mmCIF file of C-alpha atoms and ligand atoms in Angstrom:
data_model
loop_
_atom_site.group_PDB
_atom_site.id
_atom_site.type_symbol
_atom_site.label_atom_id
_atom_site.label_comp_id
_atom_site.label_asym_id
_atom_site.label_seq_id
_atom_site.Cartn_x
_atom_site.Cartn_y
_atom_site.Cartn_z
ATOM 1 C CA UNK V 1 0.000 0.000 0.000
ATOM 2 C CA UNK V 2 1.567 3.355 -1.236
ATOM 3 C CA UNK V 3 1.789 5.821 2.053
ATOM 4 C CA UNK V 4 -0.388 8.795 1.898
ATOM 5 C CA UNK V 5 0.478 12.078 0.819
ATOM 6 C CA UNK V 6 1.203 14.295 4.056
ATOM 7 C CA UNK V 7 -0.813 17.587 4.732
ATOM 8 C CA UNK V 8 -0.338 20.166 7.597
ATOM 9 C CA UNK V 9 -2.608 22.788 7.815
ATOM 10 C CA UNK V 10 -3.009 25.630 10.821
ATOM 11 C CA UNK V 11 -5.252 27.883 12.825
ATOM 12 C CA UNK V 12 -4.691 30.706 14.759
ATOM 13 C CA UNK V 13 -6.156 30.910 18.579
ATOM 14 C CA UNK V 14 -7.376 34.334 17.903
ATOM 15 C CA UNK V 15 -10.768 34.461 19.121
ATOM 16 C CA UNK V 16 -14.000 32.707 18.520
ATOM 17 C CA UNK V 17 -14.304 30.234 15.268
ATOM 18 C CA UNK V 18 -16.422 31.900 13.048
ATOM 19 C CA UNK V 19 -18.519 30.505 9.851
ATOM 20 C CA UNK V 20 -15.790 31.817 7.692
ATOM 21 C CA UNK V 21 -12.950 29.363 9.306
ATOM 22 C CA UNK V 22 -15.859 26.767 9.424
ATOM 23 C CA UNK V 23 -16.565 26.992 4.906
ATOM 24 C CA UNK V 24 -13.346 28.832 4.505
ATOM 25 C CA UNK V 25 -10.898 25.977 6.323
ATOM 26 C CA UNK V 26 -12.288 23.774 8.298
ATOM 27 C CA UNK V 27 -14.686 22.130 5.966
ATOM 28 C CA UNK V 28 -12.075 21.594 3.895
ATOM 29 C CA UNK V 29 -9.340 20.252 6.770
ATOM 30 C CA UNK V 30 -12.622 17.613 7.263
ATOM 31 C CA UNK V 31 -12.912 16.185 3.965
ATOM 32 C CA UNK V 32 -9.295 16.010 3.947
ATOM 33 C CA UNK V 33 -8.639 13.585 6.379
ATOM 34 C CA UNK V 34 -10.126 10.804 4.018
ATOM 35 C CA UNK V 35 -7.599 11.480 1.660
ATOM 36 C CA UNK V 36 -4.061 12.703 3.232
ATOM 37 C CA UNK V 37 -2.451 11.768 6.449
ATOM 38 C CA UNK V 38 -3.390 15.396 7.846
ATOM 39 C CA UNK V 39 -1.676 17.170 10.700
ATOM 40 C CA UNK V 40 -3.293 20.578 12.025
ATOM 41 C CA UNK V 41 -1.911 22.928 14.545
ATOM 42 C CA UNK V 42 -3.366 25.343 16.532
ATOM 43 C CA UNK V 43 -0.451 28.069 15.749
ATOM 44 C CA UNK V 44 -0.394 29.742 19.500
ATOM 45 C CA UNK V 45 3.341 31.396 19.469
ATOM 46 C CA UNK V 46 1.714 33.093 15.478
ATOM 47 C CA UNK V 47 -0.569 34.707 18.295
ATOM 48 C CA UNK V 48 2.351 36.743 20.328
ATOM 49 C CA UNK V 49 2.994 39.195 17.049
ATOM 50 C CA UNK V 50 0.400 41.626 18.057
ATOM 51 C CA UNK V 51 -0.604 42.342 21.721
ATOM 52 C CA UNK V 52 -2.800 39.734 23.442
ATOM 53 C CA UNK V 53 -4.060 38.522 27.179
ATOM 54 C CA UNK V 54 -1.467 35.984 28.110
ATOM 55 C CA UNK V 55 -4.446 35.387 30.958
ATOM 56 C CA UNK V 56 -6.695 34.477 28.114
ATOM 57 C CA UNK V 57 -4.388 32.409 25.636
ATOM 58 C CA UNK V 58 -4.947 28.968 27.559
ATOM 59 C CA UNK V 59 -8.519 29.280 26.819
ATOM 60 C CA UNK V 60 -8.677 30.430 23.805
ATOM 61 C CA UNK V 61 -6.639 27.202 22.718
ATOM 62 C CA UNK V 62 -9.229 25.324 23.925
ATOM 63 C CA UNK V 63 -11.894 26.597 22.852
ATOM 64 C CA UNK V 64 -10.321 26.395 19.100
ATOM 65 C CA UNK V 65 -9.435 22.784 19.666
ATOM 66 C CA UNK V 66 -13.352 22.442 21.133
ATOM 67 C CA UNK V 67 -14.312 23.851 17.564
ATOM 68 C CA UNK V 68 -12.427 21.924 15.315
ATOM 69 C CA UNK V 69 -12.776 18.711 17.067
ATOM 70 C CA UNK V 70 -16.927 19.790 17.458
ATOM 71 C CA UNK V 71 -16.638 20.540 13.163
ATOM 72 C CA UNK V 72 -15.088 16.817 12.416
ATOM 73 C CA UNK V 73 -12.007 17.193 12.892
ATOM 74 C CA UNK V 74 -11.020 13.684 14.332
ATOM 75 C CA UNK V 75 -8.379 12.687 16.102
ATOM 76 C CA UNK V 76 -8.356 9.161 15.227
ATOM 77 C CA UNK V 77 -7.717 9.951 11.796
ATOM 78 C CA UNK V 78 -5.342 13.096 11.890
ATOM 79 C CA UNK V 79 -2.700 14.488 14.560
ATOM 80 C CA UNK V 80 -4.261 18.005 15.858
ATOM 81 C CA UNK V 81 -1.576 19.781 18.692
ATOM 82 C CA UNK V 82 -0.423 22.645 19.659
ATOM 83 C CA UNK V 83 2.429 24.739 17.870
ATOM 84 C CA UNK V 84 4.225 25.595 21.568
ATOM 85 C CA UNK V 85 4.173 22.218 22.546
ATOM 86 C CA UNK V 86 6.483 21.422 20.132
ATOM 87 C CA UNK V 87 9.448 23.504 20.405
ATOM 88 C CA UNK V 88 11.553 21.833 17.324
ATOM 89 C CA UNK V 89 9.321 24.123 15.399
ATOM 90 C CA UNK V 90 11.411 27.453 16.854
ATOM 91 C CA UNK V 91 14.306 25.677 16.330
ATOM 92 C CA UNK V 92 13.809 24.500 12.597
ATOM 93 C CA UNK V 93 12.343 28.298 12.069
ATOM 94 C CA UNK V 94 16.115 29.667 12.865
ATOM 95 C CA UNK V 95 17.757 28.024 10.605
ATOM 96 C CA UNK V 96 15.272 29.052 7.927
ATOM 97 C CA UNK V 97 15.775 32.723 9.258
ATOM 98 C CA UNK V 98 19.396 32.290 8.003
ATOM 99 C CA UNK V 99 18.125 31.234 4.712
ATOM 100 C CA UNK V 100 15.760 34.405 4.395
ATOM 101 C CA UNK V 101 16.732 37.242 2.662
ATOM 102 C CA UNK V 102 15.257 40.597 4.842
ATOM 103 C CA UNK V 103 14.425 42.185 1.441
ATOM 104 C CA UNK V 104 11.926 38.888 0.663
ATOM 105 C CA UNK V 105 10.474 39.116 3.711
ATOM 106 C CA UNK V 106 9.411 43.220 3.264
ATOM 107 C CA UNK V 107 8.038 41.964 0.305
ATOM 108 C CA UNK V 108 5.336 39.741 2.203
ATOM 109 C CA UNK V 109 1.724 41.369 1.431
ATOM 110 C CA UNK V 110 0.882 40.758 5.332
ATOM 111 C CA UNK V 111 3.837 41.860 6.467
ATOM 112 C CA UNK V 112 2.846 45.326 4.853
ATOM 113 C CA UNK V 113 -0.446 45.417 6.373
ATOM 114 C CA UNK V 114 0.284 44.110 9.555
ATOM 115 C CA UNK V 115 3.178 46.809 9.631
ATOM 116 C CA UNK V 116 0.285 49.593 8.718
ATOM 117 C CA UNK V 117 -2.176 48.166 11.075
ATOM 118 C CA UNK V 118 0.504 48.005 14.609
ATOM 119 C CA UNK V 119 2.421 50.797 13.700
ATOM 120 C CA UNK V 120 2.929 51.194 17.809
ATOM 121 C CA UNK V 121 4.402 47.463 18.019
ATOM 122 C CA UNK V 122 6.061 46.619 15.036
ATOM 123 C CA UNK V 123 8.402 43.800 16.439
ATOM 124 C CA UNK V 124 10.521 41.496 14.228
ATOM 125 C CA UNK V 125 7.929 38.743 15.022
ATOM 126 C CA UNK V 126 5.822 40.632 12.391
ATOM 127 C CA UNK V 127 8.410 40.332 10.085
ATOM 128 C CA UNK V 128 9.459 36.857 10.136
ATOM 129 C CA UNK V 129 6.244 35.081 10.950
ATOM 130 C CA UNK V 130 5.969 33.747 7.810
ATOM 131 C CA UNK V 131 9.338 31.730 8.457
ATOM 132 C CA UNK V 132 7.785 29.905 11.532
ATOM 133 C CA UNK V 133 5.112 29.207 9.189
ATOM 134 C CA UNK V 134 7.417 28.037 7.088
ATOM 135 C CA UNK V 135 9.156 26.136 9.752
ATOM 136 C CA UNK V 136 5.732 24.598 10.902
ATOM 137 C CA UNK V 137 5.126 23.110 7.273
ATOM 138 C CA UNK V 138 8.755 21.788 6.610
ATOM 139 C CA UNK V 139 8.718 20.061 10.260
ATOM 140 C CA UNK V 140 6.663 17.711 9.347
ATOM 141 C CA UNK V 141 7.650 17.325 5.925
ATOM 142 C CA UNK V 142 4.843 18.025 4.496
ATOM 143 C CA UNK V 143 3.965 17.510 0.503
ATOM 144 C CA UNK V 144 0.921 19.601 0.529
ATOM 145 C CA UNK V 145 -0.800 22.472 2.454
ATOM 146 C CA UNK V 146 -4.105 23.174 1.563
ATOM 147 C CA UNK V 147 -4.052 27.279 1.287
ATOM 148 C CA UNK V 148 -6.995 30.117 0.091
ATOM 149 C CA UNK V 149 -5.619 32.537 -2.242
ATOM 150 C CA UNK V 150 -5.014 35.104 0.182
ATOM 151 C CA UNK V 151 -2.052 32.517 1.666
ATOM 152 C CA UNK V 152 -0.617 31.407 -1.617
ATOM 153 C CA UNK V 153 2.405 34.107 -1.172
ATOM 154 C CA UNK V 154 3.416 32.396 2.362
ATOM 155 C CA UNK V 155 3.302 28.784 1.126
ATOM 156 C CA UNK V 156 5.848 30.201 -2.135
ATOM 157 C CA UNK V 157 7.648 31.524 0.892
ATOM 158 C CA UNK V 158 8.323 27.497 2.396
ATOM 159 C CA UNK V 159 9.169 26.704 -0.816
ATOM 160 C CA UNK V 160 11.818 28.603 -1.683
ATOM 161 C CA UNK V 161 13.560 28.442 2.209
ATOM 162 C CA UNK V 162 12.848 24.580 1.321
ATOM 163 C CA UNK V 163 14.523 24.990 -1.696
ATOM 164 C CA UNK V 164 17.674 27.096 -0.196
ATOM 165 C CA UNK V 165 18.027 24.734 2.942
ATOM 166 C CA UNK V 166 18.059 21.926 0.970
ATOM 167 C CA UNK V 167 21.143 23.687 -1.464
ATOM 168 C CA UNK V 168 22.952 25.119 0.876
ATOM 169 C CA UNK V 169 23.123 21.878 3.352
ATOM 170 C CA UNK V 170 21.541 18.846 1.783
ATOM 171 C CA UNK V 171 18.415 17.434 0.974
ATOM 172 C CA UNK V 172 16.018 17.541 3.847
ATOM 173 C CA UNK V 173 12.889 18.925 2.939
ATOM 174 C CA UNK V 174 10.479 18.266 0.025
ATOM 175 C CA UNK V 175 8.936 21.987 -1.155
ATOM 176 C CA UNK V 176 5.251 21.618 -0.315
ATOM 177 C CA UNK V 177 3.128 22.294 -2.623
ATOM 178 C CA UNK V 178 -0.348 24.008 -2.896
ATOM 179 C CA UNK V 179 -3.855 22.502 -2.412
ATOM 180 C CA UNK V 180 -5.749 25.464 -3.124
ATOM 181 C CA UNK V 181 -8.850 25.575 -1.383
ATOM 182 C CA UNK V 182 -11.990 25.800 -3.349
ATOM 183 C CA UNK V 183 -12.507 29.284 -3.022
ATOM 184 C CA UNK V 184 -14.436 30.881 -0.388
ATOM 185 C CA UNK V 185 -14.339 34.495 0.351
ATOM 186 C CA UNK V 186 -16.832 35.230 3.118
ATOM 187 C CA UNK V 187 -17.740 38.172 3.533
ATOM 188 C CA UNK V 188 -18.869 39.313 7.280
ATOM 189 C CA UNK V 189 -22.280 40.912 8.662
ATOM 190 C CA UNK V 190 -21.014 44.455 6.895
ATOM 191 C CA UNK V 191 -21.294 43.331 3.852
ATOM 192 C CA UNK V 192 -18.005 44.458 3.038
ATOM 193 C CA UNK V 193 -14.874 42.825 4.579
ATOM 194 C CA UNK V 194 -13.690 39.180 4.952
ATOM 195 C CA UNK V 195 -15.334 37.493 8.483
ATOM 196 C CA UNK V 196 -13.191 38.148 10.754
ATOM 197 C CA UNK V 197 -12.658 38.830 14.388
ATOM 198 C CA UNK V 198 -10.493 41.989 14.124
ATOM 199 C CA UNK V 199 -13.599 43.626 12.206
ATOM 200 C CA UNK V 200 -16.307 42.407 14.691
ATOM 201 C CA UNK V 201 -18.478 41.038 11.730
ATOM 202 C CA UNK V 202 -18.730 37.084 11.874
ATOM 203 C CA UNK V 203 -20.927 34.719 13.296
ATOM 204 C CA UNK V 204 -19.204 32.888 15.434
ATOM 205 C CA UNK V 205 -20.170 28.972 14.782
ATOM 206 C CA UNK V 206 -20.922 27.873 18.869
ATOM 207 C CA UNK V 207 -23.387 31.188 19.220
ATOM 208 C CA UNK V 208 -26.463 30.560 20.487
ATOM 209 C CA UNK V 209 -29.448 30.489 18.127
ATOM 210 C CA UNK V 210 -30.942 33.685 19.331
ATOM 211 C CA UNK V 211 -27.057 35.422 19.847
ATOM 212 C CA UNK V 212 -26.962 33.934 16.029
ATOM 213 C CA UNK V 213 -30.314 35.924 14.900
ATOM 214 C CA UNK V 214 -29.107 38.853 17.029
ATOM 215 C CA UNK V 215 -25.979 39.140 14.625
ATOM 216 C CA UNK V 216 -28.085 37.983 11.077
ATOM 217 C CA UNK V 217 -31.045 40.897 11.721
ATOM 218 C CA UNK V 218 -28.852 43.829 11.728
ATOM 219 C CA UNK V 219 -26.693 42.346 8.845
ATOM 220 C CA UNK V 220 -25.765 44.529 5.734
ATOM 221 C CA UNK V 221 -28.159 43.662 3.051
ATOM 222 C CA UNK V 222 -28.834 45.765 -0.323
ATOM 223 C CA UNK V 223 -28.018 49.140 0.725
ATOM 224 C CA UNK V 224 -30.191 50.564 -1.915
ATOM 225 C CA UNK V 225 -33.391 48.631 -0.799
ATOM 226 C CA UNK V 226 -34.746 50.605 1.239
ATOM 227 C CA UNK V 227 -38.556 49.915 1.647
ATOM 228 C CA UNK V 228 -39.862 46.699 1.387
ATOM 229 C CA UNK V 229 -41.725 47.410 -1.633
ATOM 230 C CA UNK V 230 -38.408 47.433 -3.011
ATOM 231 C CA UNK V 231 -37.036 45.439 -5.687
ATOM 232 C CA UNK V 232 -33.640 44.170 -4.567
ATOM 233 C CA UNK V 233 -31.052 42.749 -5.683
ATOM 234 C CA UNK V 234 -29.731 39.878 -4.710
ATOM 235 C CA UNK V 235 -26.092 40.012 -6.377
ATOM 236 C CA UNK V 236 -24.692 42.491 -4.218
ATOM 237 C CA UNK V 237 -26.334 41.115 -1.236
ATOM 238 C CA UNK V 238 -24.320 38.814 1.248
ATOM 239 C CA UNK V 239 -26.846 37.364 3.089
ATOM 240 C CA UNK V 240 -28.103 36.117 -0.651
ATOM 241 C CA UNK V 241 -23.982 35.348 -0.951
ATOM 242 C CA UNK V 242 -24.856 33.032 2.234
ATOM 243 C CA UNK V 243 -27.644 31.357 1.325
ATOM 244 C CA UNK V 244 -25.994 30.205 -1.795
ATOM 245 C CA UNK V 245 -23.726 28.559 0.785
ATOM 246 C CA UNK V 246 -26.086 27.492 3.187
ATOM 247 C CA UNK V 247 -29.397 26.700 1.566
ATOM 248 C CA UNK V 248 -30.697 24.118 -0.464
ATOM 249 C CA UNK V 249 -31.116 25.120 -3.766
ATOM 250 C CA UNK V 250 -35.085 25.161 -4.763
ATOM 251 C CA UNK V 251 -34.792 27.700 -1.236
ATOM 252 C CA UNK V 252 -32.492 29.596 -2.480
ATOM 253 C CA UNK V 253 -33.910 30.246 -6.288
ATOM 254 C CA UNK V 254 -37.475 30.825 -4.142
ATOM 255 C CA UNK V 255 -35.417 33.657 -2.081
ATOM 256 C CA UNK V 256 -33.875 35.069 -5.440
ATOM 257 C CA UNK V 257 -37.427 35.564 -7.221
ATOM 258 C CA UNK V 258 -38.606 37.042 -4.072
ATOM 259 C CA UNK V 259 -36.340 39.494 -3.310
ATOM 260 C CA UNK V 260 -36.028 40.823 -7.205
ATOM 261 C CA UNK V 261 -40.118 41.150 -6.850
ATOM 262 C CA UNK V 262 -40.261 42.500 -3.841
ATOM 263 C CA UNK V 263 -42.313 39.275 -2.720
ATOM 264 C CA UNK V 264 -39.920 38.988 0.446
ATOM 265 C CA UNK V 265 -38.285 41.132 3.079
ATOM 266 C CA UNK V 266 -35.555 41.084 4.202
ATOM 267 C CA UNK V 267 -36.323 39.964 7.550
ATOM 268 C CA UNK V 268 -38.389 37.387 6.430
ATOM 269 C CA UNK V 269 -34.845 36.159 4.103
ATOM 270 C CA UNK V 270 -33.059 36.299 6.966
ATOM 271 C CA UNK V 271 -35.121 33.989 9.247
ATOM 272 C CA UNK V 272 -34.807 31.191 6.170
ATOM 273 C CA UNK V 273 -31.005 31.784 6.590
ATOM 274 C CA UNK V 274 -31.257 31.303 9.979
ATOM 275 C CA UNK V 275 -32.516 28.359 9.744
ATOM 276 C CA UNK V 276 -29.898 26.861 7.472
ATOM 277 C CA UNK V 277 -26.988 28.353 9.641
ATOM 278 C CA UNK V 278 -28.989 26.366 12.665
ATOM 279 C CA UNK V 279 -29.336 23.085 10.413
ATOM 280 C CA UNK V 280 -25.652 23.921 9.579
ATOM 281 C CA UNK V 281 -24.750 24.610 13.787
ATOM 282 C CA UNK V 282 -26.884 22.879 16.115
ATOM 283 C CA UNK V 283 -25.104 19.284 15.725
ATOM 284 C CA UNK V 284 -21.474 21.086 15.874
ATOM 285 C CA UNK V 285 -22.658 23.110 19.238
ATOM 286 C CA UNK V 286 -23.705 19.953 21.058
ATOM 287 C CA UNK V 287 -20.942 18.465 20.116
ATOM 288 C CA UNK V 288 -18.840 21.618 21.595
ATOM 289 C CA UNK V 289 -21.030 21.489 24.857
ATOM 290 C CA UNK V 290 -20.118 17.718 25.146
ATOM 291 C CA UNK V 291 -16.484 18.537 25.096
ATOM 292 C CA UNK V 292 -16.680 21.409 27.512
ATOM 293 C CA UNK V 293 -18.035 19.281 30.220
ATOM 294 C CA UNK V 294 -15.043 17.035 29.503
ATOM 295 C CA UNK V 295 -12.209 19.714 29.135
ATOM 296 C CA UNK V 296 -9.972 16.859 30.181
ATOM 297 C CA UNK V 297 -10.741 14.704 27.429
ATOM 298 C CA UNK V 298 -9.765 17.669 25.207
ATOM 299 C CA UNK V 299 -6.306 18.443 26.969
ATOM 300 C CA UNK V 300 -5.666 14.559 26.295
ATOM 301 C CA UNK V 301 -6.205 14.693 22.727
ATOM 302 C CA UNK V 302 -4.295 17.316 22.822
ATOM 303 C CA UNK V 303 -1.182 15.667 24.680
ATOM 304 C CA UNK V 304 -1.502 13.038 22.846
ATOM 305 C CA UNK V 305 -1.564 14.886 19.102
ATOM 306 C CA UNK V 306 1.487 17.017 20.933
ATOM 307 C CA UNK V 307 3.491 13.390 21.188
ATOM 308 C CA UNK V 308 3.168 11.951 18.186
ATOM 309 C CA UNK V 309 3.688 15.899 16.239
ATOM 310 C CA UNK V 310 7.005 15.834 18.357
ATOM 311 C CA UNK V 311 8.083 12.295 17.337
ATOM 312 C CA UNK V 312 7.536 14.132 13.378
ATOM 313 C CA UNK V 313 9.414 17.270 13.972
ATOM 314 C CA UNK V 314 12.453 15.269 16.264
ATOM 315 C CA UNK V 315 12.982 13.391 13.363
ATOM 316 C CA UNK V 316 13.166 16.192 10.837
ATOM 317 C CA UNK V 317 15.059 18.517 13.010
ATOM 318 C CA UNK V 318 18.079 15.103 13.711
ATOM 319 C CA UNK V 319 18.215 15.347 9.637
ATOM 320 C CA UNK V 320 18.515 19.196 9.402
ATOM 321 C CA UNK V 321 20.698 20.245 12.930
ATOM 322 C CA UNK V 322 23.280 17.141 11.195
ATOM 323 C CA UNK V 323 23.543 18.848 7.636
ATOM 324 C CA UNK V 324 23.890 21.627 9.315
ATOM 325 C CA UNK V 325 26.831 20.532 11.404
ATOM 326 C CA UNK V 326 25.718 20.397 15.071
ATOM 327 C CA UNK V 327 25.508 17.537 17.254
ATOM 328 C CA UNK V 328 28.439 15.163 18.021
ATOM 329 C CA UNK V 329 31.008 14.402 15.456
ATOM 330 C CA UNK V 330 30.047 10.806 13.972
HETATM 331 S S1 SF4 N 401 -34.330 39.886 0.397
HETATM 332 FE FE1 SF4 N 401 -32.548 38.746 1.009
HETATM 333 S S2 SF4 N 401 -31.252 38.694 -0.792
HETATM 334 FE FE2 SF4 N 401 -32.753 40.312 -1.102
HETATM 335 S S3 SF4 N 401 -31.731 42.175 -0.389
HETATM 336 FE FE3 SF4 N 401 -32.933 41.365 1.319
HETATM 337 S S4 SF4 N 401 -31.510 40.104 2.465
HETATM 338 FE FE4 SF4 N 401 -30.637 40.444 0.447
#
């Protein structure tokens, strides 16, 4: 039997999961499992290049592992960990760094708008996150990464340090290469920017129902329907952009018609949304309520996806710390 491909994917412990990690990543991490021996990692130290609550990190590790594991990510059939429990990813990242140029690494699209954003904290973390990214994939040797468009410049990144480790001190890594994820752009409740946490626009996936409807009623819609007798348009609208997502598809042509002939609100298109999103939630919140009343179940799976990452990155890091001349003389 031919050994699977390997594919190592991350997340960062910044906040709540929301529905666009859910159909933007996790979805996708899911389905993978079936066809790649998958390791994901809950990227904590990715978390220390802009302030945060070191109070708050613990839990916030947590609750992402609660989330993925609650989505289908399982644990039987992948190794999910934590990046600081596994410190041969620092390590591996530093002798990357010396294969870096600085000048490549200004050149990082994030980099510049990270810069922009933390003008007040701009720390050489900022700079060379992308090599401990890098770092994180070559670890565990990966062949693929599964990456949205936005990420495609990072994984080019692990390639070419790949590529210069391996010239400059023998052949250790493979250069990963893409899996690009079927492309999902969601757009939060403004109706404008990609869901995310720093814009205070998602819906987080273990809301509440009503905490869920709270968020979906004073959603952007059509900005230029502005009665009800309105025709609007559903193109420009994100909640339609969700329900093409979310709802089956005889819904979803019914919503269309209705909204260009005014036949439905947009209240009463946002309760049939809700409905998917619960269809879509309720299993993965019980789940997530299951696994909070057993938070020690969760720090096992954990330990144990911590172990056997280790026993992946030892190995690499024996290959790369020899070609690179440390370690006892043979
Ligand atoms: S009816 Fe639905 S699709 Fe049409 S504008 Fe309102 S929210 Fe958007």
């Amino acid at each position: 039997m031919t050994a699977r491909k390997k594919a190592f994917s991350g997340i960062q412990p910044t906040g709540k999961v929301h529905l666009g990690n859910l159909l933007g990543a996790i979805q996708n991490w899911v389905a993978l499992q079936d066809a790649y021996d998958c390791t994901f990692c809950i990227v904590d130290w990715h978390a220390m290049t802009v302030d945060y609550d070191a109070n708050e990190l613990r839990s916030k590790v947590r609750d992402c592992a609660i989330a993925l594991l609650a989505s289908g990510v399982d644990p039987s059939r992948c190794t999910l960990f934590v990046q600081s429990e596994v410190p041969e990813h620092t390590e591996l990242a530093w002798y990357l760094m010396t294969c870096a140029p600085v000048s490549r690494l200004e050149l990082q699209a994030q980099y510049k708008d990270k810069s922009a954003q933390h003008a007040d904290n701009l720390n050489a973390g900022l700079l060379t996150y992308p090599v401990l990214q890098a770092a994180d994939i070559l670890a565990h040797r990966a062949d693929v990464v599964p990456v949205g468009e936005d990420q495609k410049q990072h994984l080019e990144l692990a390639r070419e340090l790949a590529r210069k480790f391996n010239l400059r001190f023998g052949q250790v890594f493979p250069e990963p290469e893409t899996l690009l994820t079927p492309a999902k752009r969601i757009v939060g409740t403004d109706g404008k920017a990609k869901m995310s946490k720093s814009k205070d626009n998602t819906l987080d996936i273990l809301a509440t129902p009503d905490e869920l409807w709270q968020r979906l009623r004073s959603a952007v819609t059509d900005e230029q329907r502005l009665r009800r007798a309105d025709p609007g348009r559903p193109e420009v609208c994100n909640v339609f952009a969700w329900h093409q997502m979310l709802t089956d598809a005889p819904q979803v042509a019914s919503v269309e018609s209705g909204c260009r002939t005014a036949q439905i609100g947009c209240m009463d298109c946002k309760k049939i949304l809700h409905q998917s999103l619960l269809r879509l939630l309720d299993p993965i919140r019980e789940r997530a309520q299951a696994l909070y009343a057993e938070p020690e179940k969760v720090d096992a799976i954990l330990r144990e996806g911590a172990a056997k990452a280790r026993r992946s990155a030892k190995a690499t890091l024996a290959l790369a710390r020899e070609k690179c001349g440390f370690g006892p003389a043979a």
